[in-house]
XYZ file of N, CA, C and O in Angstrom:
756
model
N 17.104 6.413 68.512
C 17.323 4.984 68.434
C 17.309 4.521 66.968
O 18.200 3.809 66.543
N 16.250 4.908 66.229
C 16.138 4.510 64.830
C 17.284 5.091 64.008
O 17.863 4.401 63.175
N 17.619 6.352 64.273
C 18.704 6.993 63.538
C 20.031 6.287 63.776
O 20.785 6.049 62.842
N 20.310 5.921 64.998
C 21.577 5.235 65.283
C 21.606 3.844 64.643
O 22.639 3.392 64.175
N 20.467 3.168 64.598
C 20.394 1.863 63.953
C 20.649 1.992 62.460
O 21.396 1.197 61.873
N 20.046 2.998 61.826
C 20.261 3.227 60.405
C 21.706 3.604 60.112
O 22.289 3.174 59.119
N 22.304 4.404 60.974
C 23.691 4.813 60.797
C 24.614 3.604 60.884
O 25.511 3.433 60.055
N 24.369 2.734 61.879
C 25.197 1.527 62.034
C 25.010 0.606 60.819
O 25.976 0.037 60.320
N 23.799 0.479 60.325
C 23.539 -0.377 59.166
C 24.236 0.172 57.930
O 24.804 -0.575 57.136
N 24.213 1.482 57.768
C 24.852 2.122 56.622
C 26.363 1.928 56.673
O 27.012 1.746 55.640
N 26.950 1.948 57.878
C 28.388 1.759 58.014
C 28.799 0.326 57.668
O 29.906 0.089 57.221
N 27.901 -0.624 57.896
C 28.205 -2.027 57.625
C 28.077 -2.398 56.148
O 28.521 -3.460 55.747
N 27.469 -1.535 55.332
C 27.314 -1.809 53.910
C 28.603 -1.449 53.194
O 29.113 -0.346 53.329
N 29.143 -2.391 52.462
C 30.365 -2.146 51.697
C 30.019 -1.272 50.490
O 29.028 -1.505 49.813
N 30.847 -0.312 50.224
C 30.606 0.571 49.082
C 30.896 -0.122 47.760
O 30.527 0.362 46.707
N 31.578 -1.245 47.798
C 31.896 -1.961 46.564
C 30.891 -3.070 46.253
O 30.939 -3.658 45.190
N 29.996 -3.343 47.189
C 29.019 -4.403 46.976
C 27.767 -3.824 46.333
O 27.119 -2.952 46.897
N 27.461 -4.321 45.150
C 26.252 -3.865 44.463
C 25.070 -4.680 44.949
O 25.194 -5.858 45.292
N 23.942 -4.029 45.024
C 22.730 -4.735 45.405
C 22.323 -5.662 44.265
O 22.453 -5.302 43.093
N 21.824 -6.843 44.601
C 21.431 -7.774 43.532
C 20.182 -7.279 42.796
O 19.299 -6.698 43.403
N 20.159 -7.501 41.514
C 18.990 -7.175 40.704
C 18.976 -8.110 39.507
O 19.962 -8.768 39.213
N 17.866 -8.159 38.870
C 17.802 -8.942 37.639
C 17.066 -8.133 36.590
O 16.225 -7.299 36.922
N 17.423 -8.367 35.359
C 16.728 -7.718 34.257
C 16.687 -8.702 33.096
O 17.510 -9.612 33.022
N 15.745 -8.512 32.201
C 15.657 -9.423 31.057
C 16.941 -9.368 30.229
O 17.548 -8.309 30.075
N 17.333 -10.502 29.735
C 18.530 -10.597 28.893
C 18.217 -10.021 27.508
O 17.199 -10.366 26.904
N 19.054 -9.139 27.016
C 18.895 -8.592 25.666
C 19.483 -9.597 24.683
O 20.645 -9.976 24.806
N 18.687 -10.045 23.717
C 19.216 -11.008 22.753
C 20.261 -10.352 21.839
O 20.315 -9.130 21.732
N 21.048 -11.168 21.172
C 22.041 -10.640 20.241
C 21.395 -10.133 18.964
O 21.950 -9.276 18.280
N 20.205 -10.651 18.646
C 19.493 -10.201 17.453
C 18.009 -10.502 17.615
O 17.625 -11.301 18.464
N 17.196 -9.818 16.803
C 15.756 -10.063 16.731
C 15.353 -10.062 15.257
O 16.092 -9.571 14.404
N 14.183 -10.598 14.982
C 13.666 -10.629 13.617
C 12.569 -9.575 13.496
O 11.648 -9.537 14.311
N 12.679 -8.692 12.497
C 11.665 -7.675 12.211
C 11.402 -7.703 10.717
O 12.328 -7.618 9.919
N 10.132 -7.838 10.339
C 9.733 -7.907 8.927
C 10.539 -8.971 8.180
O 10.937 -8.778 7.035
N 10.803 -10.093 8.871
C 11.488 -11.201 8.230
C 12.996 -11.052 8.116
O 13.661 -11.896 7.541
N 13.552 -10.001 8.646
C 15.002 -9.780 8.573
C 15.590 -9.721 9.980
O 14.947 -9.258 10.916
N 16.837 -10.157 10.096
C 17.517 -10.161 11.387
C 18.118 -8.780 11.674
O 18.761 -8.187 10.818
N 17.882 -8.303 12.896
C 18.455 -7.027 13.344
C 19.504 -7.335 14.400
O 19.210 -7.954 15.422
N 20.719 -6.895 14.161
C 21.834 -7.102 15.084
C 21.686 -6.148 16.270
O 21.583 -4.930 16.090
N 21.669 -6.691 17.481
C 21.551 -5.865 18.681
C 22.855 -5.794 19.462
O 22.855 -5.399 20.625
N 23.962 -6.155 18.837
C 25.237 -6.102 19.553
C 25.830 -4.696 19.564
O 26.690 -4.416 20.396
N 25.367 -3.811 18.654
C 25.807 -2.407 18.718
C 25.273 -1.808 20.008
O 24.116 -2.007 20.364
N 26.093 -1.035 20.713
C 25.709 -0.549 22.028
C 24.434 0.291 22.011
O 23.613 0.189 22.915
N 24.232 1.125 20.987
C 23.048 1.980 20.974
C 21.778 1.152 20.793
O 20.771 1.388 21.460
N 21.810 0.182 19.903
C 20.652 -0.698 19.721
C 20.413 -1.528 20.973
O 19.283 -1.734 21.390
N 21.516 -2.025 21.563
C 21.422 -2.828 22.771
C 20.759 -2.034 23.895
O 19.860 -2.531 24.584
N 21.200 -0.794 24.088
C 20.643 0.036 25.159
C 19.169 0.355 24.926
O 18.365 0.350 25.867
N 18.782 0.636 23.676
C 17.373 0.916 23.387
C 16.504 -0.314 23.634
O 15.426 -0.209 24.216
N 16.987 -1.484 23.218
C 16.230 -2.708 23.454
C 16.160 -3.004 24.948
O 15.113 -3.401 25.461
N 17.255 -2.790 25.659
C 17.288 -3.012 27.103
C 16.248 -2.124 27.794
O 15.512 -2.583 28.670
N 16.183 -0.864 27.390
C 15.204 0.058 27.976
C 13.780 -0.443 27.753
O 12.960 -0.445 28.666
N 13.488 -0.877 26.519
C 12.139 -1.359 26.216
C 11.811 -2.634 26.979
O 10.707 -2.794 27.486
N 12.772 -3.557 27.056
C 12.539 -4.794 27.802
C 12.301 -4.514 29.286
O 11.433 -5.122 29.910
N 13.087 -3.601 29.852
C 12.893 -3.248 31.264
C 11.533 -2.611 31.492
O 10.831 -2.949 32.451
N 11.154 -1.708 30.612
C 9.845 -1.065 30.755
C 8.734 -2.097 30.639
O 7.787 -2.100 31.431
N 8.860 -2.989 29.687
C 7.831 -4.009 29.484
C 7.799 -4.992 30.648
O 6.737 -5.403 31.099
N 8.981 -5.362 31.166
C 9.052 -6.361 32.232
C 8.613 -5.816 33.587
O 8.021 -6.538 34.382
N 8.884 -4.549 33.850
C 8.641 -4.030 35.195
C 7.480 -3.057 35.311
O 7.114 -2.672 36.400
N 6.923 -2.642 34.225
C 5.712 -1.805 34.279
C 4.532 -2.737 34.014
O 3.863 -2.650 33.007
N 4.316 -3.662 34.942
C 3.389 -4.762 34.734
C 1.970 -4.338 34.366
O 1.364 -4.922 33.479
N 1.453 -3.339 35.038
C 0.053 -2.988 34.754
C -0.110 -2.514 33.317
O -1.031 -2.935 32.615
N 0.792 -1.682 32.849
C 0.722 -1.206 31.470
C 0.979 -2.353 30.492
O 0.271 -2.490 29.492
N 1.972 -3.180 30.784
C 2.305 -4.296 29.901
C 1.146 -5.277 29.783
O 0.788 -5.710 28.680
N 0.551 -5.628 30.898
C -0.555 -6.590 30.887
C -1.756 -6.011 30.151
O -2.397 -6.702 29.357
N -2.048 -4.739 30.376
C -3.162 -4.104 29.642
C -2.898 -4.114 28.143
O -3.792 -4.383 27.348
N -1.676 -3.810 27.738
C -1.330 -3.798 26.313
C -1.469 -5.191 25.710
O -2.003 -5.346 24.611
N -1.027 -6.212 26.435
C -1.156 -7.584 25.945
C -2.629 -7.972 25.805
O -3.032 -8.563 24.797
N -3.434 -7.644 26.787
C -4.866 -7.953 26.703
C -5.515 -7.245 25.516
O -6.293 -7.842 24.777
N -5.183 -5.978 25.352
C -5.758 -5.238 24.217
C -5.240 -5.790 22.889
O -5.994 -5.856 21.921
N -3.968 -6.164 22.846
C -3.408 -6.740 21.616
C -4.178 -7.997 21.231
O -4.470 -8.209 20.049
N -4.510 -8.814 22.200
C -5.288 -10.020 21.918
C -6.666 -9.687 21.371
O -7.255 -10.485 20.642
N -7.174 -8.532 21.698
C -8.479 -8.099 21.188
C -8.351 -7.474 19.800
O -9.167 -7.752 18.913
N -7.340 -6.614 19.582
C -7.276 -5.830 18.356
C -6.380 -6.414 17.258
O -6.628 -6.153 16.083
N -5.358 -7.179 17.597
C -4.509 -7.759 16.557
C -5.292 -8.616 15.563
O -5.059 -8.514 14.360
N -6.231 -9.466 16.019
C -6.990 -10.255 15.047
C -7.829 -9.405 14.085
O -8.142 -9.843 12.984
N -8.176 -8.204 14.465
C -8.918 -7.299 13.580
C -7.956 -6.620 12.603
O -8.252 -6.465 11.416
N -6.794 -6.228 13.089
C -5.827 -5.451 12.320
C -5.031 -6.322 11.331
O -4.765 -5.888 10.208
N -4.672 -7.526 11.734
C -3.805 -8.379 10.909
C -4.332 -8.616 9.491
O -3.580 -8.474 8.526
N -5.627 -8.977 9.310
C -6.097 -9.197 7.935
C -6.090 -7.924 7.087
O -5.883 -7.984 5.871
N -6.288 -6.784 7.706
C -6.266 -5.511 6.966
C -4.845 -5.212 6.508
O -4.624 -4.824 5.350
N -3.880 -5.408 7.397
C -2.475 -5.224 7.004
C -2.129 -6.156 5.845
O -1.508 -5.733 4.868
N -2.552 -7.404 5.948
C -2.267 -8.384 4.896
C -2.904 -7.968 3.572
O -2.277 -8.047 2.516
N -4.159 -7.508 3.635
C -4.873 -7.072 2.424
C -4.121 -5.956 1.700
O -4.096 -5.900 0.471
N -3.481 -5.066 2.453
C -2.751 -3.940 1.863
C -1.276 -4.245 1.618
O -0.524 -3.369 1.198
N -0.851 -5.463 1.920
C 0.539 -5.846 1.674
C 1.528 -5.233 2.650
O 2.703 -5.082 2.328
N 1.068 -4.894 3.834
C 1.928 -4.323 4.863
C 2.417 -5.473 5.750
O 1.613 -6.302 6.173
N 3.724 -5.550 6.053
C 4.211 -6.629 6.918
C 3.467 -6.665 8.255
O 3.152 -5.630 8.841
N 3.215 -7.874 8.712
C 2.457 -8.098 9.942
C 3.090 -7.393 11.145
O 2.395 -6.984 12.067
N 4.413 -7.230 11.127
C 5.103 -6.599 12.254
C 4.648 -5.162 12.499
O 4.879 -4.616 13.580
N 4.013 -4.546 11.519
C 3.559 -3.168 11.713
C 2.440 -3.053 12.742
O 2.160 -1.965 13.225
N 1.834 -4.164 13.118
C 0.832 -4.116 14.184
C 1.488 -3.657 15.485
O 0.841 -3.052 16.332
N 2.791 -3.922 15.622
C 3.495 -3.496 16.832
C 3.698 -1.984 16.862
O 3.835 -1.395 17.936
N 3.709 -1.355 15.703
C 3.753 0.106 15.650
C 2.504 0.672 16.324
O 2.575 1.624 17.094
N 1.361 0.030 16.046
C 0.109 0.427 16.692
C 0.221 0.264 18.210
O -0.202 1.135 18.968
N 0.827 -0.845 18.638
C 0.988 -1.086 20.070
C 1.887 -0.029 20.703
O 1.610 0.464 21.803
N 2.944 0.364 19.998
C 3.852 1.388 20.510
C 3.155 2.744 20.567
O 3.266 3.479 21.546
N 2.424 3.074 19.517
C 1.782 4.378 19.426
C 0.701 4.584 20.487
O 0.576 5.662 21.036
N -0.111 3.536 20.744
C -1.301 3.741 21.570
C -1.466 2.750 22.709
O -2.488 2.782 23.391
N -0.509 1.870 22.920
C -0.655 0.764 23.875
C -1.908 -0.047 23.568
O -2.568 -0.560 24.462
N -2.233 -0.118 22.287
C -3.417 -0.852 21.783
C -4.719 -0.327 22.380
O -5.689 -1.065 22.540
N -4.749 0.949 22.699
C -5.974 1.560 23.220
C -6.612 2.425 22.142
O -6.052 3.449 21.746
N -7.807 2.041 21.661
C -8.454 2.849 20.624
C -8.881 4.223 21.138
O -9.173 5.108 20.353
N -8.878 4.407 22.442
C -9.259 5.695 23.023
C -8.051 6.568 23.352
O -8.202 7.646 23.931
N -6.865 6.127 22.979
C -5.647 6.875 23.288
C -5.680 8.254 22.626
O -6.168 8.416 21.514
N -5.167 9.231 23.345
C -5.081 10.595 22.830
C -3.804 11.215 23.375
O -3.558 11.209 24.576
N -2.987 11.750 22.474
C -1.731 12.366 22.908
C -1.965 13.816 23.303
O -2.988 14.410 22.969
N -0.990 14.390 23.976
C -1.089 15.800 24.353
C -1.120 16.703 23.121
O -1.638 17.805 23.170
N -0.569 16.209 22.003
C -0.553 17.003 20.768
C -1.865 16.888 19.991
O -2.077 17.620 19.027
N -2.725 15.951 20.389
C -4.023 15.813 19.728
C -4.143 14.609 18.813
O -5.184 14.400 18.191
N -3.086 13.785 18.715
C -3.182 12.554 17.930
C -4.094 11.590 18.685
O -4.043 11.521 19.911
N -4.938 10.849 17.939
C -5.928 10.010 18.601
C -6.064 8.648 17.950
O -5.750 8.469 16.779
N -6.575 7.709 18.738
C -6.898 6.378 18.257
C -5.720 5.421 18.307
O -4.637 5.753 18.791
N -5.973 4.206 17.816
C -4.939 3.168 17.823
C -3.680 3.581 17.090
O -2.569 3.260 17.503
N -3.859 4.281 15.975
C -2.721 4.638 15.128
C -2.235 6.067 15.351
O -1.330 6.537 14.662
N -2.853 6.780 16.285
C -2.434 8.124 16.675
C -2.366 9.103 15.501
O -1.358 9.773 15.268
N -3.465 9.192 14.769
C -3.572 10.167 13.683
C -3.900 11.542 14.241
O -4.738 11.679 15.120
N -3.259 12.557 13.690
C -3.679 13.933 13.936
C -4.940 14.155 13.098
O -5.183 13.425 12.129
N -5.730 15.168 13.440
C -6.984 15.419 12.704
C -6.742 15.580 11.211
O -7.412 14.946 10.386
N -5.814 16.438 10.847
C -5.552 16.726 9.437
C -5.102 15.482 8.684
O -5.595 15.195 7.590
N -4.183 14.736 9.267
C -3.680 13.522 8.616
C -4.800 12.499 8.480
O -4.929 11.841 7.441
N -5.622 12.364 9.506
C -6.759 11.445 9.431
C -7.678 11.792 8.276
O -8.099 10.914 7.507
N -7.978 13.078 8.120
C -8.827 13.515 7.004
C -8.168 13.220 5.657
O -8.827 12.793 4.713
N -6.854 13.463 5.563
C -6.117 13.214 4.317
C -6.207 11.753 3.891
O -6.128 11.445 2.709
N -6.368 10.863 4.847
C -6.419 9.437 4.549
C -7.823 8.862 4.682
O -7.999 7.672 4.905
N -8.818 9.731 4.494
C -10.194 9.281 4.348
C -11.000 9.126 5.615
O -12.128 8.629 5.566
N -10.480 9.539 6.731
C -11.246 9.441 7.971
C -12.093 10.690 8.171
O -11.625 11.807 7.919
N -13.304 10.492 8.607
C -14.162 11.627 8.925
C -13.819 12.093 10.337
O -13.870 11.313 11.295
N -13.450 13.355 10.439
C -13.079 13.936 11.723
C -13.743 15.300 11.814
O -13.389 16.222 11.088
N -14.734 15.408 12.678
C -15.401 16.683 12.932
C -15.913 16.693 14.367
O -15.602 15.778 15.133
N -16.727 17.684 14.729
C -17.164 17.764 16.125
C -18.161 16.673 16.500
O -18.361 16.402 17.679
N -18.763 16.013 15.521
C -19.737 14.961 15.802
C -19.184 13.548 15.607
O -19.595 12.610 16.278
N -18.287 13.375 14.655
C -17.756 12.056 14.311
C -16.240 12.131 14.267
O -15.664 13.067 13.710
N -15.596 11.109 14.850
C -14.144 11.025 14.780
C -13.766 9.579 14.509
O -13.707 8.748 15.413
N -13.507 9.281 13.217
C -13.199 7.908 12.816
C -11.777 7.483 13.165
O -11.416 6.328 12.938
N -10.982 8.361 13.741
C -9.662 7.946 14.209
C -9.796 6.897 15.308
O -8.888 6.118 15.541
N -10.965 6.872 15.971
C -11.216 5.906 17.039
C -11.825 4.597 16.515
O -12.045 3.676 17.281
N -12.123 4.521 15.225
C -12.718 3.328 14.626
C -11.587 2.375 14.234
O -10.719 2.726 13.424
N -11.602 1.158 14.781
C -10.480 0.231 14.607
C -10.218 -0.069 13.130
O -9.096 0.112 12.640
N -11.236 -0.533 12.410
C -11.028 -0.938 11.018
C -10.711 0.249 10.120
O -9.765 0.202 9.322
N -11.491 1.316 10.219
C -11.287 2.471 9.344
C -9.929 3.129 9.587
O -9.252 3.532 8.636
N -9.530 3.240 10.837
C -8.228 3.858 11.116
C -7.081 2.953 10.668
O -6.032 3.442 10.250
N -7.291 1.641 10.708
C -6.253 0.722 10.231
C -6.106 0.810 8.717
O -4.983 0.802 8.189
N -7.214 0.922 8.004
C -7.145 1.119 6.551
C -6.398 2.420 6.250
O -5.531 2.461 5.379
N -6.726 3.474 6.991
C -6.033 4.754 6.794
C -4.546 4.614 7.100
O -3.701 5.163 6.381
N -4.204 3.864 8.150
C -2.794 3.655 8.491
C -2.074 2.906 7.373
O -0.932 3.229 7.037
N -2.747 1.918 6.786
C -2.142 1.175 5.664
C -1.875 2.101 4.485
O -0.809 2.041 3.865
N -2.821 2.969 4.179
C -2.637 3.926 3.082
C -1.476 4.874 3.397
O -0.669 5.200 2.532
N -1.421 5.310 4.634
C -0.344 6.191 5.094
C 1.012 5.512 4.927
O 1.953 6.087 4.370
N 1.109 4.272 5.386
C 2.360 3.526 5.288
C 2.728 3.296 3.821
O 3.887 3.415 3.439
N 1.725 2.999 2.996
C 1.974 2.823 1.552
C 2.511 4.115 0.943
O 3.414 4.081 0.107
N 1.954 5.261 1.333
C 2.452 6.545 0.839
C 3.888 6.770 1.265
O 4.710 7.241 0.481
N 4.196 6.444 2.512
C 5.561 6.597 2.995
C 6.473 5.678 2.207
O 7.564 6.062 1.791
N 6.016 4.445 1.949
C 6.814 3.510 1.145
C 7.070 4.100 -0.233
O 8.166 4.018 -0.755
N 6.066 4.727 -0.820
C 6.230 5.367 -2.118
C 7.292 6.437 -2.086
O 8.089 6.561 -3.010
N 7.342 7.206 -1.022
C 8.361 8.239 -0.878
C 9.727 7.591 -0.743
O 10.693 7.995 -1.372
N 9.804 6.536 0.066
C 11.088 5.880 0.285
C 11.565 5.179 -0.981
O 12.744 5.180 -1.292
N 10.637 4.614 -1.767
C 11.007 3.923 -2.998
C 11.663 4.894 -3.985
O 12.469 4.495 -4.811
N 11.347 6.173 -3.881
C 11.978 7.158 -4.753
C 13.472 7.281 -4.482
O 14.214 7.783 -5.302
N 13.920 6.795 -3.310
C 15.336 6.843 -2.968
C 16.140 5.855 -3.786
O 15.624 5.181 -4.664
N 17.415 5.753 -3.480
C 18.302 4.902 -4.264
C 18.468 3.517 -3.663
O 19.052 2.649 -4.290
N 17.992 3.287 -2.433
C 18.152 1.982 -1.804
C 17.226 0.964 -2.440
O 16.119 1.285 -2.839
N 17.665 -0.284 -2.544
C 16.745 -1.319 -3.019
C 15.682 -1.557 -1.964
O 15.912 -1.322 -0.780
N 14.505 -2.016 -2.397
C 13.427 -2.263 -1.450
C 13.789 -3.481 -0.616
O 13.895 -4.570 -1.113
N 14.041 -3.275 0.651
C 14.419 -4.362 1.548
C 14.087 -3.983 2.979
O 13.375 -3.014 3.237
N 14.646 -4.723 3.890
C 14.390 -4.512 5.306
C 14.689 -3.088 5.748
O 13.942 -2.499 6.515
N 15.795 -2.529 5.264
C 16.160 -1.177 5.660
C 15.035 -0.199 5.353
O 14.737 0.685 6.145
N 14.379 -0.378 4.225
C 13.280 0.512 3.881
C 12.130 0.383 4.868
O 11.522 1.376 5.238
N 11.817 -0.845 5.291
C 10.738 -1.000 6.278
C 11.117 -0.322 7.585
O 10.272 0.280 8.248
N 12.396 -0.385 7.971
C 12.817 0.320 9.180
C 12.658 1.822 9.014
O 12.190 2.525 9.906
N 13.060 2.331 7.852
C 12.912 3.760 7.569
C 11.438 4.140 7.592
O 11.051 5.158 8.178
N 10.607 3.303 6.972
C 9.169 3.576 6.967
C 8.639 3.611 8.387
O 7.869 4.497 8.756
N 9.062 2.652 9.221
C 8.619 2.628 10.614
C 9.014 3.916 11.324
O 8.203 4.539 12.006
N 10.259 4.311 11.163
C 10.746 5.521 11.825
C 10.014 6.754 11.326
O 9.587 7.603 12.110
N 9.849 6.861 10.007
C 9.167 8.029 9.448
C 7.713 8.057 9.886
O 7.170 9.105 10.217
N 7.071 6.877 9.928
C 5.681 6.812 10.341
C 5.536 7.312 11.762
O 4.628 8.071 12.078
N 6.449 6.920 12.625
C 6.391 7.363 14.016
C 6.593 8.874 14.096
O 5.932 9.565 14.863
N 7.491 9.404 13.299
C 7.836 10.817 13.390
C 6.933 11.731 12.561
O 7.055 12.934 12.645
N 6.054 11.155 11.746
C 5.188 11.831 10.785
C 6.019 12.253 9.595
O 6.924 13.063 9.705
N 5.705 11.680 8.471
C 6.590 11.768 7.306
C 6.402 13.014 6.464
O 7.232 13.320 5.645
N 5.348 13.773 6.609
C 5.048 14.862 5.675
C 6.229 15.818 5.442
O 6.606 16.037 4.316
N 6.827 16.398 6.488
C 7.928 17.336 6.205
C 9.099 16.653 5.501
O 9.687 17.200 4.584
N 9.437 15.428 5.914
C 10.540 14.711 5.301
C 10.229 14.346 3.859
O 11.065 14.475 2.984
N 8.996 13.922 3.594
C 8.644 13.505 2.237
C 8.730 14.689 1.267
O 9.172 14.543 0.155
N 8.331 15.844 1.715
C 8.421 17.028 0.858
C 9.875 17.331 0.536
O 10.226 17.690 -0.577
N 10.753 17.166 1.547
C 12.170 17.401 1.333
C 12.737 16.392 0.337
O 13.473 16.759 -0.559
N 12.381 15.113 0.494
C 12.870 14.076 -0.416
C 12.389 14.348 -1.834
O 13.150 14.266 -2.782
N 11.106 14.699 -1.975
C 10.546 14.940 -3.305
C 11.203 16.142 -3.982
O 11.417 16.136 -5.179
N 11.525 17.175 -3.216
C 12.165 18.359 -3.790
C 13.572 18.045 -4.286
O 14.045 18.646 -5.229
N 14.267 17.088 -3.645
C 15.627 16.749 -4.043
C 15.657 15.913 -5.301
O 16.680 15.785 -5.939
N 14.549 15.313 -5.713
C 14.526 14.444 -6.898
C 14.440 15.249 -8.169
O 13.951 16.286 -8.293
């Protein structure tokens, strides 16, 4: 009985009729570090669409991230300002860890800024079997600022003028870990 009902219902569905759905509208542009980013290119549009859909429909994760952001952004913002890092970099922290100071990746990166042990030590964090400052909000943010400043120093060695493009490059390199790339850039100079 159920099978025949489902079969009849399936036959009545037109193959050309799409089921209704809604998704957040992707804007034509957004502002990052004070500069406008054009989202009309298909690749940028698709990446933004993916992020908006994930944020809009993964409610539990999105709401947790927003709640944590309200807790940690006020701590992080003055530190970023003190080091001259654009305020938008706080969103890098949100992307890296969903604003969870206890976040840990499968590769071993930990804390809000997802430092690996070695990188954390290089930027002044104490990391050993008893103490792990990658989980300390203020100390790890200071280390992240130093890290970003170092990446900026590497990028400044390039031929581009210091502008929005450099902040995008810094963001990308920071996410990907800049050490191998920075060594390559320095060797070419």
